[in-house]
Amino acid sequence: MSVRTTCPYCGVGCGVIARPNAVTGEVAISGDTEHPANRGRLCSKGSALGQTLGSDGRLLYPHVNGQRVPMDNALDHVASEFKRIIAEHGAGAVALYVSGQLLTEDYYVANKLMKGFIGTANIDTNSRLCMSSAVSGHRRAFGEDVVPVCYEDLELAELIVLVGSNTAWCHPVLFQRIVQAKQQNPALKIVVIDPRRTMTCDIADLHLPVRAGTDVWLFNGLLAYLDKHGHADQAFVANHTRGVDEALQVAHESAPAVAEICGIDTAALDEFYRLFASSRRAITAFSMGVNQSSAGTDKVNSIINCHLLTGRIGQPGMGPFSVTGQPNAMGGREVGGLASTLAAHMELDDPAHREIVQTFWRSPLIADRAGLKAVELFDAIHDGKVKAVWIMATNPVVSLPDADKVKAALRRCELVVVSDCFEKTDTNEFAHVLLPAAGWGEKDGTVTNSERCISRQRQFLPLSGETRPDWWLICEVAKRLGHGAAFSFNSPQQIFVEHAALSAAENRGTRAFDIGGLANLTASGYETLEPVQWPVRESAGTARLLESGRFYHRDRKARFVITAPRLPAHAPNPEFPLVLNTGRVRDHWHTMTRTGRAPQLNTHTPEPYIDMHAQDALLWAVTEGQLARVETRWGSMVARLKISGEVPRGTVFAPIHWNGMFASDARVGTLVNPVVDPVSGEPEFKHTPARVMPFVVKWHGFVLSRTPVDITDSTWWSVARGAQFTRYEIAGRDRTPPSSVWARALLGANHADADWIEYADPATGVFRSVLLVDEKIVGCVFISTRLDLPSRTWLSGLFAKKRIHDADRTSLLNGGPAAAGDDPGPMVCSCFGVGRNTICKAIAADRLKTAQDVGRKLRAGTNCGSCLPEIRSLLANA
Ligand code: SF4
């Protein structure tokens, strides 16, 4: 059996073919060649989806106050507590905090329950953290949250400007499409605007390493340049827009000092402005580097202003393009999953819209004002104003800014309900009620990707334990709250057609989001629904929006928005002179609850790290490979220092993924300042004043073990699951280095056939111990007081061997092969397990010149292509 479904990670929304094997229980994953988003390609995360399935670590049964209970009891408890709190404190005392991981059908019923039946807009989503500034910017400029561009436009463009987007790592399949477009059309120019020189710069004709937070100056300067040099499309501006003069005035005022404020070379700035001015088919694609800012909405509008002035919108190969982070951030926007929106792209503060929705839902009431946005919501929980929260498919204790305050808030909250797929998460620790949610492969519904393409996510596995789809859990609670008639859905198809019908209600072309053409889908039509881009007014979709130049403000004109530039809320200062920037790594997703389970995805970046400029590292007395502490006013973390050469002076970069399950002290959210954009409420994840210092320890070490071991008595630790082993990085400051007694207790001293190979040098603090049983490696411990531990890659590879041969046995305590160069080194291609040393050796030995040469020789880079930028960088260095 093969099932066509959709990847549950990023907003590219790739089609996936899943082939479950009934005998082995494994699921083979491949790209769907017929899906328009990826045409068969998958990135490293998508390719490894099969490794994230299985019941290990799943939350399978409902729990109330730590006790397993029947599902009915858990749902009764949630409903009765919600009822009690609403009766005592009003509807505003309860809230839902949901997720861009939910399917559209889950989102729809959650929003319907809160806004139409409980009567509060206190439902917000973790999408607030990644793209709400784009939503606000679209609504201000276009009158509705519409994305005018489609992926095909990237292949038709003459210029693609990537702003605040490490596309190579965060939207890899889209990046591969751009790479291919450039190969087919070498005239296509790519400009990357990012403080970091990321892997995305691999294909850049121009990289502008702007100072963090200065994007509005850059685009205001561009707007002024376009105006001054006669590139305005006067007819378009006159016929389709309003407010140009006011926007231009502010742009001209902020233009003179752009290069200096942005910290970039004047010639490079001129080059960018000339390129944009001379390229009619220009796309400005932007992502978290733009959105996650206290000026995020203005950044979005400063970009849109440039497209409006030149009329570069709504036509093939051009337009502003918000690339969403999550698989269903767009679907959440469509159903009104944000506290600031109503369903079907209608507005909470528009009485006519409220009436349409209330009439359609036949609801007793309707929320009439915006609810609490994510950061406000957890503040209100902290302050005791919100007394019950139901958290679905997200991990706010890790992902929200000032995350320790979120912990404190949940600790104080009267009722915390969490529905999740996994048993142990940082957030679950605070739950009074745990509801087991169906995971990817078990649930059925739809998602919408960055180009408005609605795709089916289909079930191909039976439900595990007592897990249930989120829409079912919500409907069951709604019924218990007395709203049975409005929530009597028996399938996601029934929910979807209601959602589609609502989008068409009283629409008559006034709202872009209209999928009325799908409102009559039967169960079999829903089952076989092909990917389709909204609007779907009849039966066909729509690739490109705004082609007619008609926008969605009442007068059908777009708005230029005045974007007066301002610096981030908190400036670096003598106490915290650096700027902390946060982001994603190639092979992990969000808080690692899924990707952390996939051995293949743990090889590329196996432990938390921070990245700094070499000169800053020198200044702050930290050396590469050493543990370093990053501190801000809000919190601190400890991670390994890396000097990649990507990070500019004055900043420190940290990935967002590690949670309390995978590292002792690396929850980046605890450090991030909780300042938000005043319009969108999106937090400033890219700019928190920080300082760095060495994290002094007495010893470093690592453990590789076939069975899980407890290393949490170490001062610092991180853990990564491998194929036949678990890898632990450890360090200690308050006791003498671990020795034989400790290692034997840890790995299992009572193995009957234990064969221990050990080396200890108390003078230097070096200790090495390897446990073999039946000639197989069972575990090893390597400890040193210096940073001279061997590469883990070769030792890890031994766990796949049925027998350790004599040649390897003699090398065990070295931690590396006898023959120099046989250690693959740090992982580059996780699909085929090809390390950096292997690639460099082949480049030198075989005089390889291109990534294709490397692929032919080693297979590296020939599956998902996510590692191609790194391979090209190794070739360039060679
Ligand atoms: Fe999934 Fe990768 Fe495609 Fe994103 S680019 S949807 S993570 S396969």
Tab-separated table of C-alpha atoms and ligand atoms in Angstrom, residues 7-14 38 41-47 170-174, ligand 1:
chain	number	residue	atom	x	y	z
A	7	CYS	CA	5.357	16.443	4.972
A	8	PRO	CA	4.568	17.737	8.495
A	9	TYR	CA	7.548	20.056	8.804
A	10	CYS	CA	8.123	23.295	6.952
A	11	GLY	CA	5.876	25.576	4.918
A	12	VAL	CA	7.159	24.311	1.571
A	13	GLY	CA	4.531	21.587	1.987
A	14	CYS	CA	6.171	18.768	0.031
A	38	ASN	CA	8.401	19.368	-4.649
A	41	ARG	CA	12.195	15.992	-3.946
A	42	LEU	CA	12.449	15.781	-0.155
A	43	CYS	CA	15.010	17.344	2.164
A	44	SER	CA	16.886	15.506	4.909
A	45	LYS	CA	14.028	16.003	7.392
A	46	GLY	CA	11.370	14.797	4.979
A	47	SER	CA	13.475	11.815	3.904
A	170	CYS	CA	14.983	26.099	6.510
A	171	HIS	CA	13.129	25.565	3.195
A	172	PRO	CA	15.556	23.210	1.448
A	173	VAL	CA	13.315	21.990	-1.352
A	174	LEU	CA	12.392	25.543	-2.304
B	1	SF4	FE1	9.385	18.704	4.503
B	1	SF4	FE2	11.835	19.393	3.734
B	1	SF4	FE3	9.779	19.681	2.076
B	1	SF4	FE4	10.036	21.279	4.166
B	1	SF4	S1	11.434	21.161	2.413
B	1	SF4	S2	8.148	20.282	3.513
B	1	SF4	S3	10.875	19.894	5.694
B	1	SF4	S4	10.586	17.756	2.864
